[in-house]
Coordinates of C-alpha atoms in Angstrom, one line a residue:
M1 CA 0.0 0.0 0.0
C2 CA 1.3 3.4 -0.9
T3 CA 2.4 5.6 2.0
K4 CA 3.6 9.2 2.4
P5 CA 5.4 11.0 5.3
S6 CA 3.2 12.3 8.1
H7 CA 4.2 15.9 7.6
I8 CA 3.0 15.6 4.0
F9 CA -0.4 14.3 5.2
S10 CA -0.7 17.0 7.8
A11 CA 0.2 19.7 5.3
L12 CA -2.2 18.4 2.7
A13 CA -4.9 17.8 5.2
E14 CA -4.8 21.2 6.9
P15 CA -4.2 23.8 4.3
Q16 CA -3.7 27.3 5.6
A17 CA -6.7 29.5 5.7
Q18 CA -6.6 32.3 3.2
T19 CA -7.8 35.8 3.9
H20 CA -8.3 38.8 1.6
V21 CA -5.3 41.2 1.8
S22 CA -5.0 44.5 -0.1
P23 CA -2.3 44.9 -2.7
Q24 CA -0.6 47.6 -0.6
A25 CA -0.5 45.5 2.5
L26 CA 0.7 42.5 0.5
S27 CA 3.5 44.6 -1.1
A28 CA 4.6 45.9 2.4
K29 CA 4.5 42.4 3.8
A30 CA 6.4 41.1 0.9
A31 CA 9.0 43.8 1.2
C32 CA 9.6 42.9 4.8
A33 CA 9.6 39.1 4.1
V34 CA 12.1 39.2 1.2
P35 CA 15.6 38.6 2.6
P36 CA 18.4 40.5 1.1
R37 CA 19.8 38.7 -2.0
S38 CA 23.4 37.5 -2.3
S39 CA 25.4 37.2 -5.5
R40 CA 24.1 33.7 -6.2
R41 CA 20.7 32.7 -7.4
A42 CA 18.0 32.2 -4.8
R43 CA 16.7 28.7 -3.9
I44 CA 13.0 27.9 -3.8
W45 CA 13.0 27.7 0.0
E46 CA 14.6 31.2 0.1
L47 CA 11.7 32.8 -1.7
P48 CA 8.9 34.6 0.1
H49 CA 6.1 32.3 1.1
H50 CA 3.5 34.1 -1.0
A51 CA 5.7 33.6 -4.1
L52 CA 5.7 29.8 -3.8
C53 CA 2.1 29.4 -5.0
P54 CA 2.6 31.0 -8.4
V55 CA 6.0 29.4 -8.8
I56 CA 4.7 25.9 -8.2
G57 CA 1.5 26.5 -10.1
V58 CA 3.1 28.1 -13.2
C59 CA 6.5 26.5 -13.5
L60 CA 5.6 22.8 -12.9
P61 CA 2.8 20.8 -14.6
L62 CA 0.7 18.8 -12.2
P63 CA 1.7 15.3 -13.6
M64 CA 5.4 16.3 -13.3
L65 CA 4.8 17.7 -9.8
R66 CA 3.0 14.4 -8.7
K67 CA 5.9 12.4 -10.1
L68 CA 8.6 14.5 -8.3
V69 CA 6.8 14.2 -4.9
G70 CA 6.3 10.5 -5.4
K71 CA 10.1 10.1 -5.9
A72 CA 10.8 12.3 -2.9
V73 CA 8.5 10.4 -0.5
G74 CA 9.2 6.9 -2.0
G75 CA 5.7 6.1 -3.1
D76 CA 2.5 7.2 -4.9
V77 CA 0.8 10.4 -3.8
L78 CA -2.9 9.8 -3.0
A79 CA -3.9 13.4 -2.5
D80 CA -5.9 15.3 -5.2
D81 CA -4.4 18.1 -7.2
Y82 CA -5.4 20.9 -4.9
E83 CA -4.1 19.0 -1.8
L84 CA -0.9 18.2 -3.6
H85 CA -0.4 21.8 -4.6
C86 CA -0.9 23.1 -1.0
G87 CA 1.3 20.3 0.4
V88 CA 4.2 21.1 -1.9
I89 CA 3.9 24.8 -1.0
N90 CA 4.3 23.9 2.7
E91 CA 7.2 21.6 2.0
C92 CA 9.0 24.3 -0.1
K93 CA 9.0 26.8 2.8
Q94 CA 12.0 25.1 4.2
R95 CA 14.8 23.0 2.8
G96 CA 14.0 19.3 2.6
A97 CA 13.7 16.3 0.3
V98 CA 10.7 17.6 -1.6
S99 CA 12.0 21.2 -1.9
E100 CA 15.4 20.0 -3.1
R101 CA 13.8 17.8 -5.7
I102 CA 11.6 20.7 -6.9
Q103 CA 14.7 23.0 -7.0
Q104 CA 16.7 20.5 -9.1
A105 CA 13.8 19.8 -11.5
L106 CA 13.2 23.5 -12.1
D107 CA 16.9 24.2 -12.7
E108 CA 17.1 21.3 -15.2
R109 CA 13.9 22.2 -16.9
Y110 CA 14.8 25.8 -17.5
S111 CA 18.6 25.6 -17.7
L112 CA 18.8 27.3 -21.1
T113 CA 16.9 30.4 -19.9
L114 CA 18.9 30.5 -16.7
Q115 CA 22.1 30.4 -18.6
R116 CA 20.9 33.2 -21.0
H117 CA 19.8 35.4 -18.1
R118 CA 23.1 34.9 -16.2
A119 CA 24.6 37.9 -18.0
L120 CA 21.9 40.3 -16.8
K121 CA 23.2 43.0 -14.5
G122 CA 20.9 45.1 -12.2
A123 CA 17.2 45.1 -11.6
A124 CA 16.5 47.2 -14.6
S125 CA 17.9 44.7 -17.1
V126 CA 16.1 41.8 -15.3
A127 CA 12.8 43.8 -15.4
K128 CA 13.3 44.5 -19.1
A129 CA 13.8 40.8 -19.7
W130 CA 10.6 40.0 -17.8
A131 CA 8.6 42.6 -19.7
A132 CA 9.9 41.2 -23.0
G133 CA 9.0 37.6 -22.1
L134 CA 5.7 38.1 -20.2
H135 CA 3.5 37.1 -23.2
S136 CA 5.9 34.6 -24.8
P137 CA 5.4 30.9 -24.8
D138 CA 8.5 30.6 -22.4
V139 CA 6.9 32.7 -19.7
A140 CA 7.2 29.9 -17.1
A141 CA 11.0 29.6 -17.7
I142 CA 11.4 33.4 -17.7
F143 CA 9.4 33.6 -14.5
W144 CA 11.6 31.1 -12.7
S145 CA 14.7 32.7 -13.9
V146 CA 13.6 36.3 -12.9
V147 CA 12.3 35.4 -9.3
T148 CA 15.6 33.5 -8.5
H149 CA 17.9 36.0 -10.2
P150 CA 20.5 37.7 -7.8
A151 CA 19.4 41.2 -9.1
C152 CA 15.7 40.7 -8.5
D153 CA 14.9 43.0 -5.5
A154 CA 11.7 43.2 -3.5
P155 CA 9.9 45.7 -5.7
L156 CA 10.7 43.8 -8.9
L157 CA 9.7 40.5 -7.3
E158 CA 6.3 42.0 -6.2
H159 CA 5.8 43.5 -9.7
V160 CA 6.5 40.1 -11.3
L161 CA 4.1 38.3 -8.9
Q162 CA 1.4 40.8 -9.7
D163 CA 1.9 40.3 -13.4
V164 CA 1.7 36.5 -13.0
H165 CA -1.4 36.8 -10.9
M166 CA -3.2 38.8 -13.6
L167 CA -1.8 36.5 -16.2
Q168 CA -3.4 33.5 -14.4
H169 CA -6.7 35.2 -14.4
Q170 CA -6.4 35.9 -18.1
V171 CA -5.4 32.4 -18.8
G172 CA -8.3 31.1 -16.8
M173 CA -10.7 33.3 -18.7
M174 CA -9.1 32.2 -22.0
Q175 CA -9.4 28.6 -21.0
R176 CA -13.1 29.1 -20.3
V177 CA -13.6 30.8 -23.7
E178 CA -11.5 28.2 -25.4
S179 CA -13.5 25.5 -23.6
E180 CA -16.8 26.9 -24.9
Q181 CA -15.2 27.3 -28.4
L182 CA -14.0 23.7 -28.1
Q183 CA -17.5 22.5 -27.3
D184 CA -18.9 24.4 -30.3
L185 CA -16.1 23.0 -32.4
L186 CA -16.8 19.5 -31.2
K187 CA -20.5 19.9 -32.1
E188 CA -19.6 21.3 -35.5
N189 CA -17.1 18.5 -35.9
A190 CA -19.8 15.9 -35.1
V191 CA -22.1 17.4 -37.7
L192 CA -19.3 17.6 -40.2
G193 CA -18.2 14.1 -39.3
R194 CA -21.7 12.7 -40.0
A195 CA -21.8 14.6 -43.3
L196 CA -18.4 13.3 -44.1
A197 CA -19.4 9.8 -43.3
G198 CA -22.5 10.1 -45.6
A199 CA -20.3 11.6 -48.3
Q200 CA -17.8 8.8 -47.9
A201 CA -20.6 6.2 -48.1
R202 CA -21.9 7.8 -51.2
S203 CA -18.4 7.9 -52.6
V204 CA -17.8 4.3 -51.8
R205 CA -21.1 3.3 -53.6
Q206 CA -20.3 5.5 -56.6
A207 CA -16.8 4.0 -56.7
A208 CA -18.2 0.5 -56.6
E209 CA -20.7 1.4 -59.4
F210 CA -18.0 3.0 -61.5
A211 CA -15.8 -0.1 -60.9
R212 CA -18.7 -2.3 -62.2
Q213 CA -19.3 -0.1 -65.2
I214 CA -15.5 -0.1 -66.0
E215 CA -15.6 -3.9 -65.7
R216 CA -18.5 -4.2 -68.0
L217 CA -16.9 -1.8 -70.5
E218 CA -13.6 -3.7 -70.4
S219 CA -15.5 -7.0 -71.0
S220 CA -17.3 -5.4 -73.9
H221 CA -14.1 -3.9 -75.2
I222 CA -12.4 -7.3 -75.1
R223 CA -15.3 -9.0 -76.9
L224 CA -15.3 -6.3 -79.6
R225 CA -11.6 -6.6 -80.1
A226 CA -12.0 -10.4 -80.4
D227 CA -14.8 -9.9 -83.0
L228 CA -12.7 -7.4 -84.9
L229 CA -9.7 -9.7 -84.9
Q230 CA -11.8 -12.6 -86.1
R231 CA -13.3 -10.4 -88.9
D232 CA -9.8 -9.2 -89.9
T233 CA -8.6 -12.8 -90.0
L234 CA -11.5 -13.9 -92.1
L235 CA -11.1 -10.9 -94.4
A236 CA -7.4 -11.6 -94.8
Q237 CA -8.1 -15.3 -95.6
A238 CA -10.8 -14.3 -98.2
Q239 CA -8.4 -11.8 -99.8
E240 CA -5.7 -14.4 -99.9
D241 CA -8.1 -17.0 -101.5
M242 CA -9.2 -14.3 -104.0
A243 CA -5.6 -13.5 -104.9
Q244 CA -4.9 -17.2 -105.4
L245 CA -8.0 -17.7 -107.5
Q246 CA -7.1 -14.7 -109.7
A247 CA -3.6 -15.9 -110.1
S248 CA -4.8 -19.4 -111.2
L249 CA -7.4 -17.9 -113.5
P250 CA -6.0 -14.7 -115.2
E251 CA -8.9 -14.7 -117.7
L252 CA -11.5 -14.8 -115.0
P253 CA -12.6 -11.1 -115.3
S254 CA -13.2 -11.4 -119.1
R255 CA -15.0 -14.7 -118.6
L256 CA -17.2 -13.1 -115.9
N257 CA -18.0 -10.2 -118.3
L258 CA -18.8 -12.7 -121.1
A259 CA -21.0 -14.7 -118.8
Q260 CA -22.9 -11.6 -117.8
E261 CA -23.3 -10.6 -121.4
K262 CA -24.5 -14.1 -122.3
R263 CA -27.1 -14.0 -119.6
W264 CA -28.3 -10.6 -120.9
L265 CA -28.4 -11.8 -124.5
S266 CA -30.3 -14.9 -123.4
E267 CA -32.9 -12.8 -121.6
R268 CA -33.2 -10.5 -124.6
L269 CA -33.6 -13.4 -126.9
E270 CA -36.3 -14.9 -124.8
S271 CA -38.2 -11.7 -124.5
T272 CA -37.8 -11.1 -128.3
Q273 CA -39.1 -14.5 -129.1
R274 CA -42.1 -14.0 -126.8
A275 CA -42.8 -10.6 -128.5
L276 CA -42.4 -12.2 -132.0
Q277 CA -44.8 -15.0 -131.2
A278 CA -47.3 -12.6 -129.8
A279 CA -47.0 -10.4 -133.0
Q280 CA -47.3 -13.4 -135.3
Q281 CA -50.4 -14.6 -133.4
Q282 CA -52.0 -11.1 -133.8
I283 CA -51.1 -11.1 -137.5
L284 CA -52.8 -14.5 -138.0
Q285 CA -55.8 -13.4 -136.1
L286 CA -56.1 -10.2 -138.2
E287 CA -55.6 -12.2 -141.5
A288 CA -58.4 -14.6 -140.4
K289 CA -60.7 -11.7 -139.7
L290 CA -60.0 -10.2 -143.1
C291 CA -60.6 -13.4 -144.9
R292 CA -63.9 -14.0 -143.2
A293 CA -64.9 -10.4 -144.0
S294 CA -64.1 -10.6 -147.7
A295 CA -65.1 -14.3 -148.1
V296 CA -61.9 -14.8 -150.1
P297 CA -59.5 -17.7 -149.4
T298 CA -56.8 -16.7 -146.9
P299 CA -53.5 -16.3 -148.6
L300 CA -50.4 -17.9 -147.1
A301 CA -48.7 -14.6 -146.4
E302 CA -49.3 -11.0 -147.2
P303 CA -46.5 -9.4 -149.1
D304 CA -44.5 -6.9 -147.1
P305 CA -44.9 -3.2 -147.7
I306 CA -41.3 -3.1 -149.1
T307 CA -41.6 -6.1 -151.5
N308 CA -42.3 -3.7 -154.3
A309 CA -39.3 -3.9 -156.5
N310 CA -39.4 -0.2 -157.1
A311 CA -39.3 0.6 -153.4
K312 CA -36.7 -2.0 -152.3
P313 CA -33.4 -0.5 -151.1
D314 CA -30.2 -2.4 -151.7
L315 CA -28.0 -2.8 -148.6
S316 CA -26.2 -6.0 -149.6
Q317 CA -23.2 -6.9 -147.4
K318 CA -23.9 -3.9 -145.2
A319 CA -24.1 -4.0 -141.4
V320 CA -27.0 -1.8 -140.3
L321 CA -27.1 -0.8 -136.6
C322 CA -30.4 0.3 -135.3
V323 CA -30.0 2.3 -132.1
G324 CA -33.2 2.7 -129.9
G325 CA -36.8 1.8 -130.8
R326 CA -39.4 -0.2 -129.0
S327 CA -38.5 -3.6 -127.8
A328 CA -41.6 -5.2 -129.3
S329 CA -40.7 -3.7 -132.8
V330 CA -37.2 -5.2 -132.9
P331 CA -38.3 -8.3 -134.9
I332 CA -39.9 -6.0 -137.5
Y333 CA -36.7 -3.9 -137.7
R334 CA -34.7 -7.1 -138.2
R335 CA -37.1 -8.3 -141.0
L336 CA -37.0 -5.0 -142.8
V337 CA -33.1 -4.8 -142.7
E338 CA -32.6 -8.4 -143.7
H339 CA -35.1 -7.9 -146.5
T340 CA -32.7 -5.3 -148.0
G341 CA -29.8 -7.8 -147.9
G342 CA -28.2 -6.1 -144.9
Q343 CA -27.0 -7.6 -141.6
F344 CA -29.1 -6.4 -138.6
L345 CA -27.4 -5.0 -135.5
H346 CA -29.3 -3.5 -132.6
H347 CA -28.7 -1.6 -129.3
D348 CA -31.6 -0.4 -127.1
G349 CA -30.0 3.1 -126.6
G350 CA -29.2 2.6 -122.9
D351 CA -32.6 1.2 -121.7
E352 CA -31.3 -2.1 -120.6
Q353 CA -28.0 -2.4 -122.4
G354 CA -25.1 -0.3 -121.1
V355 CA -23.9 2.7 -123.1
H356 CA -20.3 1.3 -122.9
Q357 CA -21.5 -1.6 -125.1
L358 CA -22.5 0.8 -127.9
D359 CA -18.9 1.5 -128.9
A360 CA -18.3 -2.1 -130.2
A361 CA -21.7 -2.0 -132.1
L362 CA -20.8 1.4 -133.7
S363 CA -17.4 0.1 -134.8
A364 CA -18.9 -3.0 -136.5
A365 CA -21.7 -1.1 -138.3
D366 CA -21.6 0.4 -141.8
L367 CA -24.8 2.3 -141.5
V368 CA -26.5 3.7 -138.3
L369 CA -30.2 4.3 -137.8
C370 CA -30.7 6.3 -134.6
Q371 CA -34.3 6.6 -133.3
T372 CA -34.0 9.8 -131.3
A373 CA -37.4 9.4 -129.6
C374 CA -36.3 6.1 -127.9
I375 CA -32.7 6.7 -126.9
S376 CA -30.9 8.1 -123.9
H377 CA -29.0 11.4 -124.1
D378 CA -25.6 9.7 -123.6
A379 CA -26.3 7.2 -126.4
Y380 CA -27.5 10.0 -128.7
W381 CA -24.3 12.0 -128.2
K382 CA -22.1 9.0 -128.5
V383 CA -23.7 8.0 -131.8
K384 CA -23.5 11.5 -133.2
D385 CA -19.9 12.0 -132.1
H386 CA -18.8 8.6 -133.5
C387 CA -20.4 9.1 -136.9
K388 CA -19.1 12.6 -137.2
R389 CA -15.6 11.6 -136.2
T390 CA -15.5 8.5 -138.5
G391 CA -17.6 9.9 -141.4
K392 CA -19.9 6.9 -141.1
R393 CA -23.4 7.2 -142.6
C394 CA -26.1 8.0 -139.9
V395 CA -29.8 8.7 -140.3
F396 CA -31.7 10.0 -137.3
V397 CA -35.3 8.7 -137.2
E398 CA -37.6 10.9 -135.0
T399 CA -40.7 8.7 -135.3
P400 CA -40.4 5.1 -134.0
S401 CA -42.6 3.5 -136.7
Q402 CA -42.2 0.9 -139.4
S403 CA -42.8 3.4 -142.2
A404 CA -40.3 5.8 -140.9
L405 CA -37.7 3.0 -140.7
Q406 CA -38.5 2.0 -144.2
K407 CA -38.0 5.5 -145.5
A408 CA -34.7 5.8 -143.5
L409 CA -33.5 2.6 -145.2
R410 CA -34.4 3.9 -148.7
V411 CA -32.6 7.2 -147.9
A412 CA -29.5 5.5 -146.6
A413 CA -29.3 3.2 -149.6
A414 CA -29.9 6.0 -152.1
Q415 CA -27.5 8.6 -150.6
D416 CA -24.2 6.8 -150.1
D417 CA -22.3 10.1 -150.2
V418 CA -24.3 11.7 -147.5
P419 CA -22.9 10.7 -144.1
M420 CA -25.7 11.9 -141.8
G421 CA -29.4 13.0 -142.3
R422 CA -32.6 13.4 -140.3
L423 CA -36.1 11.9 -141.0

């Protein structure tokens, strides 16, 4: 069990009664109580008794004071802070274990300030040092150095004690204000802490959502890259196969063009045959009606309008190109041209056949019949430019009829020297 000396107990248990004393009486009493100073620094037990309270209270923190007293008495101090403060003051009135321990601790704690003030000479310099350090953070060290300085006389000591007394009041007031401010700050901090916790929770949720979105986007990006790589691979393989096929079949483009042209010619031939059959059927029906109306035996065939020897043009060994016209009239055009001894060539003028195919037909033709009412603008200008440039005979037929074509054939056969004309 912790114990302490009996005099410490008695001192702590019976603190001296305090009465109100005026500053003038206190100054007179202090002046009488302060012994004359020698050339060395004063010890704590040599200070006036009324100076011990501020020295102990200002220069030593309570935890350090409790620790020092415990070491001096050889055990733990059970007294409260006020009892400890009063007991130490009583112990420091005379030299003893506690006062010597306090003196040593203060000298060690404030050794730098004591060494710095050692060069001060006279009460005026000491008072100046005190005035300069009164409101500094090192006021405790300066206070201890000044009250124990050899040049600190009774008036200066009393002035210093009065300053410390008022400073303690100010510190107490500031502590109360700071305590109130601290409570306000604690409340505000609690509000801000709750707001911060809510913001952090929202931030965590948003971060988690963003992380999931990033993960989904990265997965989608990986899939798209895989699809793109697969597409590029297939495209490269297809291009390689195409290159190998083209290398193995250099005539493939021309064969493809020929196959396309063959399909087109087959379709044209089929449509022409159907139109021819329909026209022949109509002719037979008309002939039957005429025979029944005239009650004359039906002839095997009616002579063509151009079978008259006087009206028959001669285009033997001539290639006649008919550009344009109606599709259903092409068989009639062919029969009229072949009846003159010519070779029939035809181009629809850009309706279904491409204009680029017209160049070969123009080059092979000796005579060109251009039906301007059934032809595209590109084909018209191509025909006109070719015939003008080559001097080839060309007759422009404005009316797409059988009689107009017959007349154009007679004009073309009769006017070998006229390269172009219009009917």
